[in-house]
Coordinates of C-alpha atoms in Angstrom, one line a residue:
Chain A
M1 CA 119.2 89.9 202.7
T2 CA 120.6 87.1 204.8
D3 CA 124.2 85.9 204.4
V4 CA 124.3 83.3 201.6
L5 CA 126.3 81.0 203.9
A6 CA 123.3 80.5 206.0
P7 CA 120.5 80.6 203.5
T8 CA 116.9 81.0 204.5
A9 CA 114.0 79.5 202.6
L10 CA 113.5 82.8 200.9
D11 CA 117.2 82.9 199.9
L12 CA 116.8 79.4 198.4
A13 CA 113.7 80.4 196.5
R14 CA 115.6 83.4 195.0
L15 CA 118.6 81.2 194.1
E16 CA 116.2 78.7 192.5
F17 CA 114.6 81.5 190.4
R18 CA 118.0 82.8 189.4
D19 CA 119.1 79.3 188.3
E20 CA 115.8 78.9 186.3
L21 CA 116.5 82.2 184.5
L22 CA 120.0 81.1 183.6
A23 CA 119.0 77.7 182.5
S24 CA 116.3 79.1 180.3
G25 CA 118.8 81.5 178.7
L26 CA 116.7 84.5 179.4
L27 CA 119.6 85.8 181.5
V28 CA 123.3 85.1 180.8
G29 CA 125.5 85.0 183.9
T30 CA 128.7 86.8 184.5
S31 CA 131.3 86.5 187.2
V32 CA 129.6 89.3 189.2
P33 CA 126.3 89.0 191.0
G34 CA 123.6 91.3 189.6
I35 CA 125.4 91.7 186.2
Y36 CA 123.7 89.7 183.5
G37 CA 123.4 89.6 179.7
R38 CA 119.8 89.7 178.4
S39 CA 118.6 87.4 175.7
G40 CA 116.7 88.3 172.6
D41 CA 113.5 86.9 174.2
F42 CA 114.1 88.9 177.3
E43 CA 114.5 92.0 175.1
R44 CA 111.3 91.3 173.2
V45 CA 109.4 91.6 176.5
I46 CA 111.3 94.8 177.4
A47 CA 110.4 96.3 174.0
G48 CA 106.7 95.4 174.4
L49 CA 106.6 96.8 177.9
D50 CA 108.3 100.0 176.8
R51 CA 105.7 100.4 174.1
I52 CA 102.7 99.9 176.3
L53 CA 104.1 102.3 178.9
G54 CA 104.5 104.9 176.3
E55 CA 100.9 104.4 175.2
A56 CA 99.6 104.5 178.8
F57 CA 101.2 107.8 179.5
A58 CA 100.7 109.3 176.0
A59 CA 98.1 111.7 177.4
L60 CA 100.9 113.5 179.3
D61 CA 102.4 114.7 176.0
A62 CA 105.7 114.5 177.9
T63 CA 109.0 115.8 176.6
V64 CA 111.1 112.8 175.6
L65 CA 114.6 112.8 176.9
R66 CA 117.2 110.0 177.0
F67 CA 120.3 110.4 179.2
P68 CA 123.3 108.1 179.1
P69 CA 124.3 105.8 182.0
V70 CA 126.8 108.3 183.4
Y71 CA 126.1 112.0 184.2
P72 CA 128.1 115.0 185.4
R73 CA 129.8 114.6 188.8
A74 CA 129.2 118.3 189.5
D75 CA 125.4 117.6 189.3
F76 CA 125.8 114.5 191.5
E77 CA 127.5 116.6 194.1
R78 CA 124.6 119.1 194.1
T79 CA 122.4 116.3 195.5
D80 CA 122.9 114.5 198.8
Y81 CA 123.2 111.1 197.2
I82 CA 126.7 110.3 198.7
A83 CA 125.3 111.3 202.1
S84 CA 122.1 109.2 201.8
F85 CA 123.2 106.2 199.7
P86 CA 127.0 106.1 199.7
D87 CA 127.0 102.3 199.5
L88 CA 124.9 102.3 196.3
S89 CA 127.0 104.9 194.5
G90 CA 129.2 104.3 191.5
I91 CA 132.0 106.9 191.3
V92 CA 134.2 106.8 188.1
S93 CA 137.9 107.4 187.8
S94 CA 140.3 107.2 184.9
F95 CA 144.0 107.7 184.0
E96 CA 145.1 111.1 183.1
D97 CA 148.9 111.1 183.4
G98 CA 151.9 110.3 181.1
D99 CA 154.1 107.4 180.1
R100 CA 156.0 107.2 183.4
E101 CA 152.9 107.1 185.6
H102 CA 151.4 104.5 183.3
R103 CA 154.5 102.3 183.6
E104 CA 154.1 102.5 187.4
L105 CA 150.4 101.6 187.2
L106 CA 151.2 98.6 185.0
A107 CA 154.0 97.5 187.4
A108 CA 151.6 97.7 190.4
R109 CA 149.0 95.7 188.4
E110 CA 151.6 93.1 187.4
E111 CA 152.4 92.6 191.1
G112 CA 148.7 92.1 191.8
R113 CA 148.4 95.5 193.7
A114 CA 145.5 97.9 193.4
Y115 CA 146.2 100.7 190.8
E116 CA 143.5 103.1 191.9
G117 CA 146.3 105.4 193.2
W118 CA 147.3 106.2 189.7
L119 CA 143.8 107.2 188.6
K120 CA 142.0 110.6 188.9
P121 CA 138.4 111.3 189.5
A122 CA 136.5 111.5 186.2
D123 CA 134.0 114.3 185.5
V124 CA 131.1 111.8 185.5
V125 CA 129.6 109.3 187.9
L126 CA 127.2 106.4 187.2
T127 CA 123.6 107.6 186.9
N128 CA 121.8 106.3 190.0
A129 CA 118.3 107.3 189.0
I130 CA 117.5 108.5 185.5
C131 CA 115.6 111.6 186.7
H132 CA 118.8 113.0 188.3
P133 CA 120.4 114.2 185.0
L134 CA 117.1 115.8 184.1
Y135 CA 116.9 118.2 187.0
A136 CA 120.3 119.9 186.2
T137 CA 118.9 120.6 182.7
L138 CA 115.8 122.3 184.1
E139 CA 117.5 125.1 186.1
G140 CA 115.4 128.2 185.7
T141 CA 113.5 126.9 182.6
L142 CA 110.2 125.5 184.0
P143 CA 107.3 126.3 181.7
S144 CA 104.1 127.7 183.1
G145 CA 101.8 124.9 184.3
G146 CA 104.9 122.8 185.0
G147 CA 106.8 120.3 182.8
T148 CA 106.3 116.6 182.2
Y149 CA 109.2 114.4 181.0
D150 CA 109.4 110.9 179.6
L151 CA 112.7 109.4 180.6
S152 CA 114.3 106.0 180.0
G153 CA 117.8 104.7 180.6
Y154 CA 120.2 102.8 182.8
G155 CA 120.4 103.2 186.6
F156 CA 123.2 101.8 188.7
R157 CA 123.2 100.6 192.3
H158 CA 126.2 99.0 193.9
E159 CA 124.5 96.2 195.7
P160 CA 125.8 92.8 194.5
S161 CA 123.2 90.2 195.3
F162 CA 122.3 86.7 194.1
D163 CA 118.6 87.8 194.0
P164 CA 117.9 88.2 190.3
M165 CA 115.4 91.0 191.1
R166 CA 118.3 93.0 192.5
L167 CA 120.5 94.0 189.5
Q168 CA 123.4 96.4 189.8
S169 CA 122.7 97.9 186.3
F170 CA 119.1 98.1 185.1
R171 CA 116.8 100.1 182.9
M172 CA 114.1 102.4 184.2
R173 CA 111.2 104.2 182.4
E174 CA 110.2 107.2 184.3
F175 CA 107.5 109.8 183.9
V176 CA 108.4 113.0 185.8
F177 CA 106.3 116.1 186.6
V178 CA 107.8 119.3 188.0
G179 CA 105.4 122.1 189.0
T180 CA 103.4 123.4 191.9
P181 CA 103.2 121.3 195.1
D182 CA 99.5 120.6 194.6
A183 CA 99.9 119.6 191.0
A184 CA 102.8 117.3 191.9
Q185 CA 100.7 115.5 194.5
L186 CA 97.8 115.1 192.2
Y187 CA 100.1 113.9 189.4
R188 CA 101.6 111.2 191.7
D189 CA 98.2 109.9 192.8
T190 CA 96.6 109.9 189.4
W191 CA 99.4 108.1 187.6
L192 CA 99.9 105.7 190.4
D193 CA 96.4 104.4 189.7
T194 CA 97.1 104.2 186.0
S195 CA 100.3 102.2 186.6
V196 CA 98.7 99.7 189.0
A197 CA 96.0 99.1 186.4
L198 CA 98.5 98.7 183.6
L199 CA 100.6 96.2 185.5
A200 CA 97.6 94.3 186.7
S201 CA 96.4 93.9 183.0
L202 CA 99.7 91.9 182.5
G203 CA 98.5 89.3 185.0
L204 CA 100.7 90.6 187.8
A205 CA 99.2 90.4 191.3
V206 CA 100.3 94.0 192.1
Q207 CA 99.6 95.9 195.2
A208 CA 100.5 99.5 196.1
V209 CA 102.2 99.9 199.5
P210 CA 103.9 102.7 201.4
A211 CA 107.6 102.4 201.0
N212 CA 110.9 103.9 202.0
D213 CA 114.3 104.2 200.3
P214 CA 117.4 102.4 201.7
F215 CA 118.9 105.4 203.4
F216 CA 122.4 104.6 204.8
G217 CA 123.4 104.3 208.4
R218 CA 122.1 105.8 211.7
A219 CA 121.2 109.2 210.3
G220 CA 119.3 107.4 207.5
K221 CA 116.9 105.8 210.0
M222 CA 115.3 109.2 210.6
L223 CA 114.9 109.8 206.9
V224 CA 113.1 106.5 206.5
S225 CA 110.7 107.4 209.3
A226 CA 109.9 110.7 207.7
Q227 CA 109.4 109.2 204.3
L228 CA 106.9 106.7 205.6
R229 CA 105.1 109.1 207.9
E230 CA 104.5 111.6 205.1
N231 CA 103.5 108.9 202.6
L232 CA 106.0 110.3 200.0
K233 CA 106.8 107.0 198.3
V234 CA 104.5 104.3 197.2
E235 CA 105.8 101.1 195.7
I236 CA 104.0 98.7 193.4
I237 CA 104.9 95.3 194.6
V238 CA 104.3 91.7 193.3
P239 CA 104.5 88.6 195.5
L240 CA 107.1 86.3 193.9
Y241 CA 107.8 83.7 196.5
G242 CA 104.4 82.8 198.0
D243 CA 104.2 83.2 201.7
L244 CA 108.0 83.6 202.1
H245 CA 108.0 87.3 201.1
E246 CA 105.3 90.0 200.9
G247 CA 106.5 91.1 197.5
T248 CA 109.2 92.8 195.4
A249 CA 108.8 96.4 194.1
I250 CA 108.7 96.6 190.3
A251 CA 107.6 100.3 190.1
S252 CA 107.2 103.3 192.4
A253 CA 105.4 106.6 192.5
N254 CA 107.1 109.4 194.5
C255 CA 106.4 112.8 195.8
Q256 CA 109.9 114.2 195.8
R257 CA 108.7 117.6 197.1
D258 CA 111.5 120.1 196.7
H259 CA 114.3 117.5 197.3
L260 CA 115.9 117.9 193.8
T261 CA 114.2 121.1 192.7
H262 CA 115.7 122.9 195.6
A263 CA 119.2 121.6 194.9
F264 CA 118.9 122.8 191.3
D265 CA 116.9 126.0 192.0
I266 CA 114.0 125.1 189.8
R267 CA 111.1 127.4 190.3
T268 CA 107.5 127.7 189.1
T269 CA 106.4 130.8 187.2
D270 CA 105.2 132.4 190.5
G271 CA 108.8 132.2 191.8
E272 CA 108.3 129.4 194.3
V273 CA 110.6 126.4 194.5
A274 CA 108.9 123.7 192.3
H275 CA 108.0 120.3 193.5
G276 CA 108.8 117.1 191.7
A277 CA 106.8 113.9 191.4
C278 CA 107.5 110.7 189.3
V279 CA 106.2 107.3 188.4
A280 CA 109.1 105.0 187.7
F281 CA 109.1 101.4 186.3
G282 CA 111.9 98.9 186.8
M283 CA 112.1 97.4 183.3
E284 CA 114.0 94.3 184.1
R285 CA 112.2 93.8 187.4
T286 CA 108.8 94.0 185.6
V287 CA 110.0 91.4 183.0
L288 CA 111.3 89.2 185.7
A289 CA 108.0 89.4 187.7
L290 CA 106.2 88.4 184.5
V291 CA 108.5 85.4 184.0
R292 CA 108.1 84.4 187.6
T293 CA 104.3 84.7 187.2
H294 CA 103.8 83.2 183.7
G295 CA 106.9 81.0 183.4
T296 CA 110.2 81.0 181.4
D297 CA 108.5 79.9 178.2
L298 CA 107.1 83.1 176.6
E299 CA 105.1 81.0 174.1
A300 CA 103.1 79.6 177.0
W301 CA 102.2 83.0 178.5
P302 CA 98.4 83.9 178.6
V303 CA 97.1 85.0 175.2
D304 CA 95.9 88.4 176.4
V305 CA 99.3 89.2 178.0
R306 CA 101.1 88.1 174.8
A307 CA 98.8 90.3 172.7
L308 CA 99.4 93.3 175.0
L309 CA 103.1 92.9 174.8
G310 CA 103.1 92.2 171.1
L311 CA 104.8 88.8 171.6
Chain B
M1 CA 142.3 117.8 168.7
T2 CA 143.8 121.2 169.1
D3 CA 143.5 123.1 172.4
V4 CA 140.2 125.0 172.5
L5 CA 142.1 128.2 173.5
A6 CA 143.7 128.3 170.1
P7 CA 140.9 127.0 167.9
T8 CA 141.6 126.0 164.3
A9 CA 139.1 126.4 161.5
L10 CA 138.1 122.7 162.1
D11 CA 137.6 123.3 165.8
L12 CA 135.3 126.2 165.0
A13 CA 133.3 124.1 162.5
R14 CA 132.9 121.5 165.2
L15 CA 131.8 124.0 167.8
E16 CA 129.4 125.5 165.3
F17 CA 127.9 122.0 164.7
R18 CA 127.6 121.4 168.4
D19 CA 125.8 124.7 168.9
E20 CA 123.5 124.0 166.0
L21 CA 122.6 120.6 167.7
L22 CA 121.9 122.3 171.0
A23 CA 119.9 125.1 169.5
S24 CA 117.7 122.6 167.5
G25 CA 117.1 120.6 170.7
L26 CA 118.3 117.4 169.2
L27 CA 120.9 117.3 172.0
V28 CA 120.5 118.7 175.5
G29 CA 123.7 120.0 177.0
T30 CA 125.1 119.2 180.4
S31 CA 128.0 120.7 182.4
V32 CA 130.4 118.0 180.9
P33 CA 131.7 117.9 177.4
G34 CA 130.6 114.7 175.6
I35 CA 127.6 114.1 177.9
Y36 CA 124.3 115.0 176.4
G37 CA 120.6 114.3 176.7
R38 CA 119.0 113.0 173.5
S39 CA 115.6 114.4 172.3
G40 CA 112.6 112.4 171.2
D41 CA 113.4 113.2 167.5
F42 CA 117.0 112.1 168.0
E43 CA 115.7 108.8 169.4
R44 CA 113.3 108.3 166.5
V45 CA 116.3 108.3 164.2
I46 CA 118.2 105.9 166.5
A47 CA 115.2 103.6 166.5
G48 CA 114.9 103.6 162.7
L49 CA 118.7 103.0 162.3
D50 CA 118.5 100.2 164.9
R51 CA 115.7 98.5 162.9
I52 CA 117.4 98.7 159.5
L53 CA 120.7 97.4 160.9
G54 CA 118.8 94.4 162.3
E55 CA 117.2 93.8 158.9
A56 CA 120.5 94.2 157.0
F57 CA 122.2 91.6 159.3
A58 CA 119.2 89.3 159.6
A59 CA 120.8 86.6 157.4
L60 CA 123.4 86.0 160.1
D61 CA 120.6 84.6 162.4
A62 CA 122.8 85.9 165.2
T63 CA 122.3 85.2 168.9
V64 CA 120.9 88.4 170.4
L65 CA 122.5 89.5 173.6
R66 CA 122.3 92.8 175.5
F67 CA 124.8 93.7 178.1
P68 CA 124.5 96.6 180.6
P69 CA 126.9 99.6 180.5
V70 CA 129.1 98.1 183.3
Y71 CA 130.7 94.7 183.2
P72 CA 132.9 92.6 185.6
R73 CA 136.2 94.1 186.5
A74 CA 137.7 90.5 186.6
D75 CA 136.9 90.3 182.9
F76 CA 138.3 93.7 182.2
E77 CA 141.5 92.7 183.9
R78 CA 141.8 89.7 181.5
T79 CA 142.2 92.1 178.6
D80 CA 145.0 94.6 178.1
Y81 CA 142.7 97.6 178.0
I82 CA 144.3 99.4 181.0
A83 CA 147.7 98.9 179.2
S84 CA 146.5 100.0 175.8
F85 CA 143.9 102.6 176.6
P86 CA 144.3 103.7 180.2
D87 CA 143.2 107.3 179.4
L88 CA 139.9 106.1 178.0
S89 CA 139.0 103.7 180.8
G90 CA 136.2 104.2 183.4
I91 CA 137.0 102.4 186.7
V92 CA 134.2 102.3 189.2
S93 CA 134.4 102.6 193.0
S94 CA 131.9 102.8 195.8
F95 CA 131.6 103.1 199.6
E96 CA 131.7 99.8 201.5
D97 CA 132.4 100.8 205.1
G98 CA 130.4 101.9 208.2
D99 CA 129.0 105.0 209.9
R100 CA 132.4 106.3 211.1
E101 CA 134.1 106.2 207.8
H102 CA 131.0 107.7 206.2
R103 CA 131.2 110.6 208.6
E104 CA 134.9 111.1 207.6
L105 CA 134.0 111.0 203.9
L106 CA 131.3 113.6 204.4
A107 CA 133.6 115.8 206.5
A108 CA 136.2 115.7 203.7
R109 CA 133.6 116.5 201.1
E110 CA 132.3 119.4 203.3
E111 CA 135.8 120.9 203.2
G112 CA 135.9 120.5 199.5
R113 CA 138.5 117.7 199.6
A114 CA 138.4 114.6 197.4
Y115 CA 136.7 111.7 199.1
E116 CA 138.0 108.9 196.8
G117 CA 140.2 107.7 199.7
W118 CA 137.1 106.4 201.5
L119 CA 135.9 104.4 198.5
K120 CA 136.8 100.9 197.5
P121 CA 137.1 99.4 194.0
A122 CA 133.8 98.1 192.8
D123 CA 133.5 94.7 191.1
V124 CA 132.5 96.4 187.8
V125 CA 134.0 98.9 185.3
L126 CA 132.4 100.8 182.6
T127 CA 132.0 98.8 179.4
N128 CA 134.4 100.2 176.9
A129 CA 133.3 98.2 173.9
I130 CA 130.1 96.1 173.9
C131 CA 131.8 93.0 172.6
H132 CA 134.1 92.7 175.7
P133 CA 131.4 91.4 178.0
L134 CA 130.5 88.8 175.3
Y135 CA 133.9 87.1 175.2
A136 CA 133.8 86.2 178.9
T137 CA 130.5 84.4 178.4
L138 CA 131.9 82.3 175.5
E139 CA 134.7 80.6 177.3
G140 CA 134.8 77.0 176.0
T141 CA 131.4 77.2 174.5
L142 CA 131.9 77.9 170.8
P143 CA 129.5 76.0 168.6
S144 CA 130.9 74.2 165.5
G145 CA 131.1 76.6 162.5
G146 CA 131.6 79.5 165.0
G147 CA 129.1 81.8 166.6
T148 CA 127.5 85.0 165.5
Y149 CA 126.3 87.6 168.0
D150 CA 124.0 90.6 167.7
L151 CA 125.0 93.1 170.4
S152 CA 123.8 96.5 171.4
G153 CA 124.5 98.8 174.3
Y154 CA 126.4 101.7 175.8
G155 CA 130.2 102.1 175.5
F156 CA 132.2 104.5 177.6
R157 CA 135.3 106.4 176.6
H158 CA 136.9 109.0 178.9
E159 CA 137.7 111.6 176.4
P160 CA 135.9 114.9 177.2
S161 CA 135.7 117.0 174.0
F162 CA 133.6 119.8 172.5
D163 CA 133.4 117.8 169.3
P164 CA 129.8 116.5 169.2
M165 CA 130.9 113.3 167.4
R166 CA 133.2 112.4 170.3
L167 CA 130.8 111.4 173.1
Q168 CA 132.0 109.9 176.4
S169 CA 128.9 107.6 176.6
F170 CA 127.4 106.3 173.4
R171 CA 125.5 103.4 172.0
M172 CA 127.0 100.8 169.6
R173 CA 125.3 98.1 167.6
E174 CA 127.8 95.4 166.9
F175 CA 127.7 92.1 164.9
V176 CA 130.4 89.7 166.1
F177 CA 131.7 86.5 164.6
V178 CA 133.9 84.1 166.5
G179 CA 135.3 81.1 164.6
T180 CA 138.2 79.9 162.5
P181 CA 140.7 82.6 161.2
D182 CA 139.7 82.2 157.6
A183 CA 136.0 82.5 158.4
A184 CA 136.6 85.5 160.6
Q185 CA 138.5 87.3 157.8
L186 CA 135.8 86.5 155.3
Y187 CA 133.1 87.7 157.7
R188 CA 134.8 91.0 158.2
D189 CA 135.2 91.7 154.5
T190 CA 131.7 90.5 153.5
W191 CA 129.8 92.5 156.1
L192 CA 132.0 95.6 155.7
D193 CA 130.6 95.8 152.1
T194 CA 127.0 95.3 153.4
S195 CA 127.6 98.1 155.9
V196 CA 129.1 100.6 153.4
A197 CA 126.1 100.0 151.1
L198 CA 123.6 100.4 154.0
L199 CA 125.1 103.7 155.2
A200 CA 125.4 105.0 151.6
S201 CA 121.7 104.3 151.1
L202 CA 121.0 106.8 153.9
G203 CA 122.6 109.5 151.8
L204 CA 125.9 109.5 153.6
A205 CA 129.1 110.0 151.6
V206 CA 130.8 107.1 153.2
Q207 CA 134.3 105.8 152.5
A208 CA 136.1 102.7 153.9
V209 CA 139.6 103.5 155.0
P210 CA 142.3 101.6 156.9
A211 CA 142.3 102.7 160.5
N212 CA 144.0 102.4 163.9
D213 CA 143.0 102.5 167.5
P214 CA 144.2 105.3 169.8
F215 CA 146.7 103.2 171.6
F216 CA 148.3 105.0 174.6
G217 CA 151.9 106.3 174.9
R218 CA 155.2 105.3 173.3
A219 CA 154.5 101.5 173.4
G220 CA 151.2 102.2 171.7
K221 CA 152.9 103.7 168.6
M222 CA 154.2 100.2 167.7
L223 CA 150.7 98.7 168.1
V224 CA 149.3 101.4 165.7
S225 CA 151.9 100.5 163.0
A226 CA 151.1 96.8 163.3
Q227 CA 147.4 97.4 163.1
L228 CA 147.7 99.5 160.0
R229 CA 150.3 97.3 158.3
E230 CA 148.2 94.2 158.7
N231 CA 145.0 96.0 157.7
L232 CA 143.1 94.7 160.8
K233 CA 140.8 97.6 161.2
V234 CA 138.7 99.4 158.6
E235 CA 136.7 102.4 159.4
I236 CA 133.7 103.8 157.5
I237 CA 134.1 107.5 157.6
V238 CA 131.9 110.4 156.5
P239 CA 133.3 113.9 155.6
L240 CA 131.5 116.4 157.9
Y241 CA 133.4 119.6 157.5
G242 CA 134.3 119.9 153.8
D243 CA 138.0 120.3 153.1
L244 CA 138.8 120.9 156.8
H245 CA 138.8 117.2 157.7
E246 CA 139.0 113.9 155.8
G247 CA 136.0 112.4 157.7
T248 CA 134.8 111.0 161.0
A249 CA 134.3 107.3 161.6
I250 CA 130.7 106.2 162.2
A251 CA 131.3 102.5 161.9
S252 CA 134.2 100.0 161.7
A253 CA 135.0 96.5 160.7
N254 CA 137.7 94.7 162.6
C255 CA 139.7 91.5 162.5
Q256 CA 140.6 91.1 166.1
R257 CA 142.5 87.8 165.4
D258 CA 143.0 86.1 168.8
H259 CA 143.2 89.3 170.8
L260 CA 140.2 88.6 173.0
T261 CA 139.7 84.9 172.2
H262 CA 143.2 84.2 173.6
A263 CA 142.5 86.1 176.8
F264 CA 139.3 84.2 177.4
D265 CA 140.6 80.9 176.0
I266 CA 137.9 80.5 173.3
R267 CA 138.6 77.6 170.9
T268 CA 137.1 76.3 167.8
T269 CA 135.8 72.7 167.7
D270 CA 139.3 71.6 166.3
G271 CA 140.9 72.9 169.5
E272 CA 142.6 75.9 168.0
V273 CA 142.3 79.4 169.5
A274 CA 139.4 81.0 167.7
H275 CA 139.6 84.4 165.9
G276 CA 137.1 87.2 166.4
A277 CA 135.8 89.7 163.8
C278 CA 133.2 92.4 164.2
V279 CA 131.3 95.1 162.4
A280 CA 130.3 97.9 164.8
F281 CA 128.1 100.9 164.3
G282 CA 128.3 104.1 166.4
M283 CA 124.6 104.8 166.8
E284 CA 124.9 108.5 167.9
R285 CA 127.7 109.1 165.4
T286 CA 125.6 107.8 162.6
V287 CA 122.6 109.9 163.6
L288 CA 124.9 113.0 163.9
A289 CA 126.4 112.3 160.5
L290 CA 122.8 112.2 159.1
V291 CA 122.0 115.5 160.8
R292 CA 125.1 117.1 159.5
T293 CA 124.4 115.8 156.0
H294 CA 120.6 116.4 155.8
G295 CA 120.1 119.2 158.4
T296 CA 118.6 119.5 161.9
D297 CA 115.0 119.5 160.6
L298 CA 114.1 115.8 160.2
E299 CA 110.9 116.8 158.2
A300 CA 113.2 118.2 155.5
W301 CA 115.3 115.0 155.1
P302 CA 115.2 113.3 151.7
V303 CA 112.0 111.3 151.2
D304 CA 113.8 108.0 150.6
V305 CA 116.0 108.4 153.7
R306 CA 112.9 109.2 155.8
A307 CA 111.1 106.2 154.4
L308 CA 114.1 103.9 155.2
L309 CA 114.3 105.1 158.8
G310 CA 110.5 105.1 159.2
L311 CA 110.4 108.8 160.1

């Protein structure tokens, strides 16, 4: 995104949308970009969306698991997240010493100095994607035919932005399959179609497009090329700002191949390394796309959309 | 809690309860104490509890606000949390430099060294109590008669423990009042009674007892005495291990006086610094107390409890 000091027309449209959300009370601002409180009305839409997603994927009969917004650092270190997305990571530290060190910390703070030097790495990090905690729990336990998992929780991405679609802390609902490579590919394609249809039924002008993750730095450029070339990630985007921008992703369907299954040594019953696939919904992003499409007054949303969401 | 290497009878009872929860699948273990996945059954009880809490406090007509599990560090620094509870805090850092520094970070990591030195403080910290993000949003905005707020979200406490009641990351539902000192005191006492009755209706052997927060270090000892002497905090405890332990807190009702309102300069319409009061429920703790009381098989819970929770 362009520097806010030299805003483009797209920047201005995003700022205008953010201000509209704050003025309506749907979001409550804080002193940090991308960190907001959500209103009761906002949460009613979240709850409705959560319900219809559960219904749409009910045929999976997936194992429901809910992980908290932090997960073991040891599991984080088994992935290459800090190599691929260091700038998005959230590493946690805390104080673990005694009275003397605490007095030193407070003295430094009193003088306006950083006190990180008195902290120690904690045994958790912020959960970046809610499927990551899952993989560590699957080690060597994959059922025959593979496993399907219904996940929901908070993800964190350190990317302060005035764009209201780019939150630092946000909820995802994710349906994950882990099994043979062919079954994983089929799963991704099948449930991508279901997801596009579901989101279109809410009046969103969705489109499925090949996508890539924001890999960091020079080495990351090659990973981007490979991801696009092999069509591993598809995003479901919605145009929010007319001709100014092609659209913002509100969901994605991924073939993760053996990316995480290899790291956690997850195998199918025939002994091969399993492949993972997932369909993930950005809960806040979807609600915001609905607001951008139908307006800030939920009462004025189309009758069929309100009925679907139980509003 | 006693060192796990020399376990007491209470330690053993807690370990046994944890193992029972893991064996039943209600909790899914990770490599870090106090970090668990929650099963679909566990979440059904959470959802039922969340609903009946909303109904019990409906008369408040509280403003619903949901904050994410991280909140602005600037707001954190306006409180005395790092002075009073440094050991429980979760401070977040991330990577903000370029390719060269990233290569250095990865090289350090490759050698098994800490890479915190290449990270910078992020503009958020982990939310310790879900009412803290609220106060920063109230600055100078208190309606006449005070405000009531219905909050829910994840709190974080850095206290790794094998005791399943002591999670590092957990949900709270909290009903907060901010207004005149007299109204705050009345609010605390009134809704404490409601809360005790509600939890008792679920078959829990609850008891309201004077309590204190785990203030850190030598200076903290004085704060503990004051908190107890002035009866500022009442905890609702449930005995879980027979005669081995008096009981574990699953909810609390607090008079916070001007502790947070002073820090954020929140005033009543007459210009005085407002007082805050809250009733807070530990969602996971309450579910775990129910499991300990009624057993790991939800189907076998008392009919009236199942009906109340919609199971």
